[in-house]
Coordinates of C-alpha atoms and ligand atoms in Angstrom, one line a residue:
M1 CA 0.0 0.0 0.0
T2 CA 1.1 3.5 -0.7
I3 CA 0.4 6.5 1.6
G4 CA -1.2 9.4 -0.3
A5 CA -2.0 12.7 1.4
F6 CA -1.6 13.1 5.1
T7 CA -2.0 15.9 7.6
A8 CA -1.8 16.9 11.2
A9 CA -3.5 19.7 13.1
T10 CA -3.4 20.6 16.8
D11 CA -5.0 23.3 18.9
T12 CA -5.1 24.3 22.5
G13 CA -8.8 24.7 22.4
R14 CA -10.8 27.4 24.1
K15 CA -10.6 26.4 27.8
R16 CA -7.1 25.1 28.4
R17 CA -4.0 27.3 28.8
R18 CA -1.5 24.8 27.5
N19 CA -1.5 22.2 24.7
E20 CA -0.5 18.8 26.3
D21 CA -1.2 16.8 23.1
A22 CA 1.7 15.7 20.9
Y23 CA 1.7 14.0 17.5
V24 CA 4.0 12.1 15.2
V25 CA 3.7 12.3 11.4
E26 CA 6.6 10.2 10.0
P27 CA 5.1 8.0 7.3
P28 CA 4.6 5.1 7.5
L29 CA 4.2 5.9 11.3
F30 CA 1.5 8.2 12.7
A31 CA 0.6 8.8 16.3
V32 CA -1.3 11.0 18.8
A33 CA -0.4 11.3 22.5
D34 CA -2.5 13.2 25.1
G35 CA -0.6 13.9 28.3
M36 CA -1.9 14.3 31.8
G37 CA -0.4 15.4 35.1
G38 CA 0.0 18.6 37.2
A39 CA 1.7 21.8 36.0
Q40 CA 3.6 21.0 32.7
A41 CA 3.8 17.3 33.4
G42 CA 1.3 16.3 30.7
E43 CA 3.3 18.1 28.1
V44 CA 6.5 16.3 29.2
A45 CA 4.8 12.9 29.1
S46 CA 3.2 13.2 25.7
R47 CA 6.4 14.7 24.1
L48 CA 8.6 12.0 25.7
A49 CA 6.3 9.3 24.3
A50 CA 6.2 10.9 20.8
A51 CA 10.0 11.2 20.8
A52 CA 10.4 7.6 21.7
L53 CA 8.4 6.7 18.5
S54 CA 10.6 8.9 16.4
D55 CA 14.1 7.8 17.6
T56 CA 13.7 4.2 18.6
D57 CA 15.3 1.6 16.3
S58 CA 12.9 -1.3 16.1
G59 CA 15.5 -3.5 14.5
S60 CA 14.0 -6.4 12.6
L61 CA 10.6 -6.2 14.3
S62 CA 7.5 -5.7 12.3
G63 CA 3.7 -5.6 12.7
T64 CA 2.2 -5.7 16.2
E65 CA 5.5 -6.8 17.7
R66 CA 7.2 -3.6 16.4
V67 CA 4.3 -1.4 17.6
T68 CA 4.2 -3.1 21.1
A69 CA 8.0 -2.6 21.4
L70 CA 7.6 1.1 20.6
F71 CA 5.0 1.4 23.3
Q72 CA 7.2 -0.4 25.9
E73 CA 10.1 1.9 25.1
A74 CA 7.9 5.0 25.3
N75 CA 6.4 3.7 28.6
R76 CA 9.9 3.1 30.0
R77 CA 11.0 6.6 29.2
V78 CA 8.0 8.3 30.7
Y79 CA 8.0 6.1 33.8
E80 CA 11.7 6.6 34.5
R81 CA 11.4 10.4 34.2
S82 CA 8.3 10.4 36.4
A83 CA 10.1 8.3 39.0
T84 CA 13.2 10.4 39.1
D85 CA 11.9 14.0 38.6
P86 CA 9.5 15.1 41.4
A87 CA 8.3 18.0 39.2
V88 CA 6.6 15.5 36.9
S89 CA 5.8 12.7 39.3
G90 CA 2.8 10.7 38.4
M91 CA 2.5 12.0 34.9
G92 CA 1.2 9.8 32.1
T93 CA -0.1 9.9 28.6
T94 CA -2.4 8.2 26.1
M95 CA -1.0 7.0 22.9
T96 CA -2.6 5.8 19.7
V97 CA -0.3 4.7 16.8
A98 CA -1.0 3.7 13.2
L99 CA 1.8 2.0 11.2
V100 CA 1.2 1.3 7.5
E101 CA 2.8 -2.0 6.6
G102 CA 2.1 -3.9 3.4
D103 CA -1.7 -4.0 2.8
E104 CA -2.4 -3.5 6.5
V105 CA -2.3 -0.8 9.1
V106 CA -1.1 -1.9 12.5
I107 CA -2.8 0.0 15.4
G108 CA -1.3 0.4 18.9
H109 CA -3.4 1.9 21.6
V110 CA -3.4 2.9 25.3
G111 CA -5.9 5.4 26.8
D112 CA -8.8 7.3 25.2
S113 CA -7.3 8.9 22.1
R114 CA -8.8 7.1 19.1
A115 CA -8.2 5.6 15.6
Y116 CA -10.9 5.5 13.0
R117 CA -11.0 4.1 9.5
L118 CA -13.2 5.9 6.9
R119 CA -14.2 3.6 4.0
D120 CA -16.9 3.8 1.3
G121 CA -18.7 6.7 3.1
R122 CA -18.7 5.0 6.5
I123 CA -16.6 5.6 9.6
E124 CA -15.5 2.9 12.0
Q125 CA -13.9 3.4 15.4
L126 CA -11.0 0.9 15.5
T127 CA -9.9 1.5 19.1
D128 CA -11.7 0.8 22.4
D129 CA -11.4 3.7 24.9
H130 CA -9.6 2.7 28.1
S131 CA -11.9 5.1 30.1
L132 CA -14.1 4.8 33.1
V133 CA -17.2 5.8 31.2
N134 CA -16.5 3.2 28.5
E135 CA -16.1 0.5 31.2
L136 CA -19.5 1.6 32.7
I137 CA -21.1 1.5 29.2
K138 CA -19.8 -2.0 28.5
S139 CA -21.1 -3.3 31.8
G140 CA -24.5 -1.8 31.1
K141 CA -24.3 0.7 34.0
L142 CA -24.3 3.8 31.8
S143 CA -25.8 4.8 28.5
P144 CA -23.7 6.4 25.7
E145 CA -25.8 9.5 26.1
E146 CA -25.2 9.6 29.9
A147 CA -21.5 9.2 29.3
E148 CA -21.4 12.4 27.2
T149 CA -22.1 14.5 30.3
H150 CA -20.6 12.2 33.0
P151 CA -18.4 14.3 35.4
Q152 CA -15.7 11.6 35.2
R153 CA -15.7 11.2 31.4
A154 CA -12.0 12.3 31.2
V155 CA -10.8 9.5 33.6
I156 CA -8.8 6.9 31.8
T157 CA -8.3 3.4 33.1
R158 CA -5.0 2.7 31.3
A159 CA -2.1 5.1 30.6
L160 CA 1.4 5.0 29.4
G161 CA 4.1 5.9 31.9
T162 CA 2.3 5.4 35.2
D163 CA 3.6 1.8 35.8
P164 CA 6.8 0.0 34.9
D165 CA 4.9 -2.1 32.4
V166 CA 2.0 -1.2 30.1
D167 CA -0.7 -3.4 28.6
V168 CA -1.0 -2.4 24.9
D169 CA -3.8 -3.1 22.5
A170 CA -2.0 -4.0 19.3
F171 CA -3.7 -5.3 16.2
A172 CA -3.7 -5.0 12.4
V173 CA -6.6 -3.9 10.1
S174 CA -6.9 -4.1 6.4
A175 CA -6.2 -1.1 4.2
Q176 CA -7.3 -0.4 0.7
E177 CA -7.1 2.4 -1.8
G178 CA -9.2 5.3 -0.8
D179 CA -9.3 4.5 2.9
V180 CA -8.7 7.4 5.3
F181 CA -7.3 6.7 8.7
L182 CA -7.8 9.3 11.5
I183 CA -6.1 9.4 14.9
C184 CA -7.3 12.0 17.3
S185 CA -7.3 13.1 21.0
D186 CA -10.4 13.1 23.1
G187 CA -10.6 16.9 22.6
L188 CA -12.1 16.1 19.2
T189 CA -14.3 13.2 20.0
T190 CA -15.9 14.7 23.2
M191 CA -16.9 17.7 21.1
L192 CA -18.0 16.0 17.9
D193 CA -19.9 12.8 17.3
D194 CA -18.8 10.2 14.7
E195 CA -21.4 11.4 12.2
H196 CA -20.1 14.9 12.4
I197 CA -16.5 13.8 12.0
L198 CA -17.5 11.6 9.0
A199 CA -19.3 14.5 7.3
L200 CA -16.3 16.9 7.7
L201 CA -13.9 14.3 6.3
E202 CA -16.2 13.2 3.5
S203 CA -16.7 16.8 2.3
N204 CA -12.9 17.5 2.2
L205 CA -11.6 14.1 0.9
D206 CA -9.7 15.8 -1.9
D207 CA -7.9 18.2 0.5
L208 CA -6.9 16.4 3.7
P209 CA -5.2 19.4 5.4
K210 CA -8.4 21.3 4.9
A211 CA -10.3 18.4 6.5
G212 CA -7.9 18.5 9.5
K213 CA -8.5 22.3 10.0
A214 CA -12.2 21.9 9.6
L215 CA -12.3 19.2 12.3
V216 CA -10.3 21.4 14.8
A217 CA -12.5 24.4 14.0
A218 CA -15.7 22.5 14.5
A219 CA -14.5 21.1 17.9
N220 CA -13.7 24.7 18.9
R221 CA -17.1 25.9 17.8
S222 CA -18.7 23.1 19.9
G223 CA -16.9 24.4 23.0
G224 CA -13.2 23.5 22.6
E225 CA -13.1 22.3 26.1
D226 CA -9.8 20.3 25.7
N227 CA -6.7 20.3 23.5
I228 CA -7.7 19.1 20.0
T229 CA -5.3 17.0 17.9
V230 CA -6.0 15.4 14.5
V231 CA -3.7 13.2 12.4
A232 CA -5.1 11.8 9.1
F233 CA -3.7 9.9 6.2
Q234 CA -5.1 8.4 3.0
I235 CA -4.2 5.1 1.3
A236 CA -3.4 5.8 -2.4
A237 CA -3.1 3.6 -5.5
P238 CA 0.2 1.7 -5.7
P239 CA 2.9 3.3 -7.9
P240 CA 3.2 2.2 -11.6
E241 CA 5.5 -0.6 -12.4
P242 CA 9.1 0.8 -12.8
D243 CA 9.8 -1.2 -16.0
E244 CA 6.8 0.1 -17.9
D245 CA 7.4 0.7 -21.6
V246 CA 8.0 4.4 -22.4
G247 CA 6.0 4.4 -25.6
E248 CA 3.0 3.0 -23.8
T249 CA 3.3 5.6 -21.0
L250 CA 3.2 8.4 -23.5
T251 CA 0.0 7.2 -25.2
L252 CA -1.8 6.7 -21.8
P253 CA -3.1 10.2 -21.2
A254 CA -4.9 10.2 -24.6
V255 CA -7.0 13.4 -24.3
D256 CA -6.9 14.0 -28.1
P257 CA -7.8 10.9 -30.1
E258 CA -6.6 12.5 -33.3
L259 CA -3.2 13.2 -31.8
E260 CA -3.0 9.7 -30.4
D261 CA -3.0 8.4 -34.0
T262 CA 0.0 10.5 -34.8
I263 CA 2.1 9.0 -32.0
V264 CA 1.2 5.3 -32.5
G265 CA 4.2 5.0 -34.9
G266 CA 6.7 5.6 -32.0
P267 CA 7.3 8.0 -29.2
A268 CA 7.4 11.5 -30.4
P269 CA 9.7 13.8 -28.5
D270 CA 6.9 16.4 -28.0
A271 CA 4.1 14.0 -27.4
E272 CA 3.8 14.6 -23.7
A273 CA 3.7 18.4 -24.1
A274 CA 1.3 18.0 -26.9
V275 CA -1.1 15.8 -24.8
A276 CA -1.1 18.3 -22.0
H277 CA -1.4 21.6 -23.9
G278 CA -2.7 20.7 -27.4
P279 CA -0.7 20.1 -30.6
T280 CA 2.7 21.9 -30.7
P281 CA 4.2 22.9 -34.1
A282 CA 6.4 19.9 -33.9
A283 CA 3.5 17.6 -33.3
A284 CA 1.6 19.2 -36.2
R285 CA 4.5 18.7 -38.5
M286 CA 4.8 15.1 -37.5
R287 CA 1.1 14.6 -38.1
L288 CA 1.5 16.2 -41.6
A289 CA 4.5 14.0 -42.4
L290 CA 2.7 10.8 -41.3
T291 CA -0.4 11.8 -43.4
M292 CA 1.9 12.3 -46.4
I293 CA 3.6 8.9 -45.8
G294 CA 0.1 7.3 -45.6
L295 CA -1.1 8.9 -48.8
L296 CA 2.1 7.9 -50.7
A297 CA 1.8 4.3 -49.4
L298 CA -1.9 4.3 -50.6
A299 CA -0.9 5.7 -54.0
A300 CA 1.9 3.0 -54.3
I301 CA -0.6 0.2 -53.5
L302 CA -3.1 1.6 -56.0
L303 CA -0.3 1.8 -58.6
V304 CA 0.9 -1.8 -58.0
W305 CA -2.7 -3.0 -58.0
G306 CA -3.3 -1.2 -61.3
L307 CA -0.2 -2.8 -62.9
V308 CA -0.9 -6.3 -61.9
R309 CA -4.5 -6.1 -63.3
Ligands
MG1 MG1 -7.4 15.3 26.1

């Protein structure tokens, strides 16, 4: 699979003074981390985790093993700093990662940031929130509607950096041309429901950076109660075969059928320009020459035919 357009947008929102979210956009790796802790600790945690993704050498590991190893390294760094620096004691962070590998996307997840896949006009949440309200919903003690206004809706049940080891959700999902993958912090999803997110992505599919900005703006219009971070990427068509015949390539964008006739005999040096901008003088001369050759050949055939009769 090839990665097409991708984008990232982050905003402090309208209620918080600092932005404690961090993101990573290093194709084929994408991630969002949402830090928590007193003072500036949340920022420290999310940035340490993001940096671990960027500069950890995963060696020969791939797939869910690679993603899990990245989480363990990020967890180790945040935990060690938290244990040795009283100013950031107890800090932690969420982290949601998407790694494009072959025809799959490997998802790694801890906390309540989310990954979604948009396909054929539908949106699917790929991750399961590690949050108190989600636990209550799953056990039937709370309805999704009640969860939206629950006073403890920001409480997460699993975080990176708060313990020496972390339990990581790691799994692979299929990817196909046209899919859009979205990773975001809860500052987006507590402000906008899935249908709203889908509508904004769908209406900006040809311009992913615009879609990212539209999502952040909409979350702010809905209150902007938390930091908002959006990372999105699109799966594109695979690149053309490298050993493709040059002559064939030139005839492919045949916008002018008349012109195409003139370049069938072999690649014309100006054919590409001619296809894009209309016939150039050189192409017109070639067309005239080929027409003349054709007429001469026809005359010769008629002559020979007349002689043998
Ligand atoms: Mg948040």
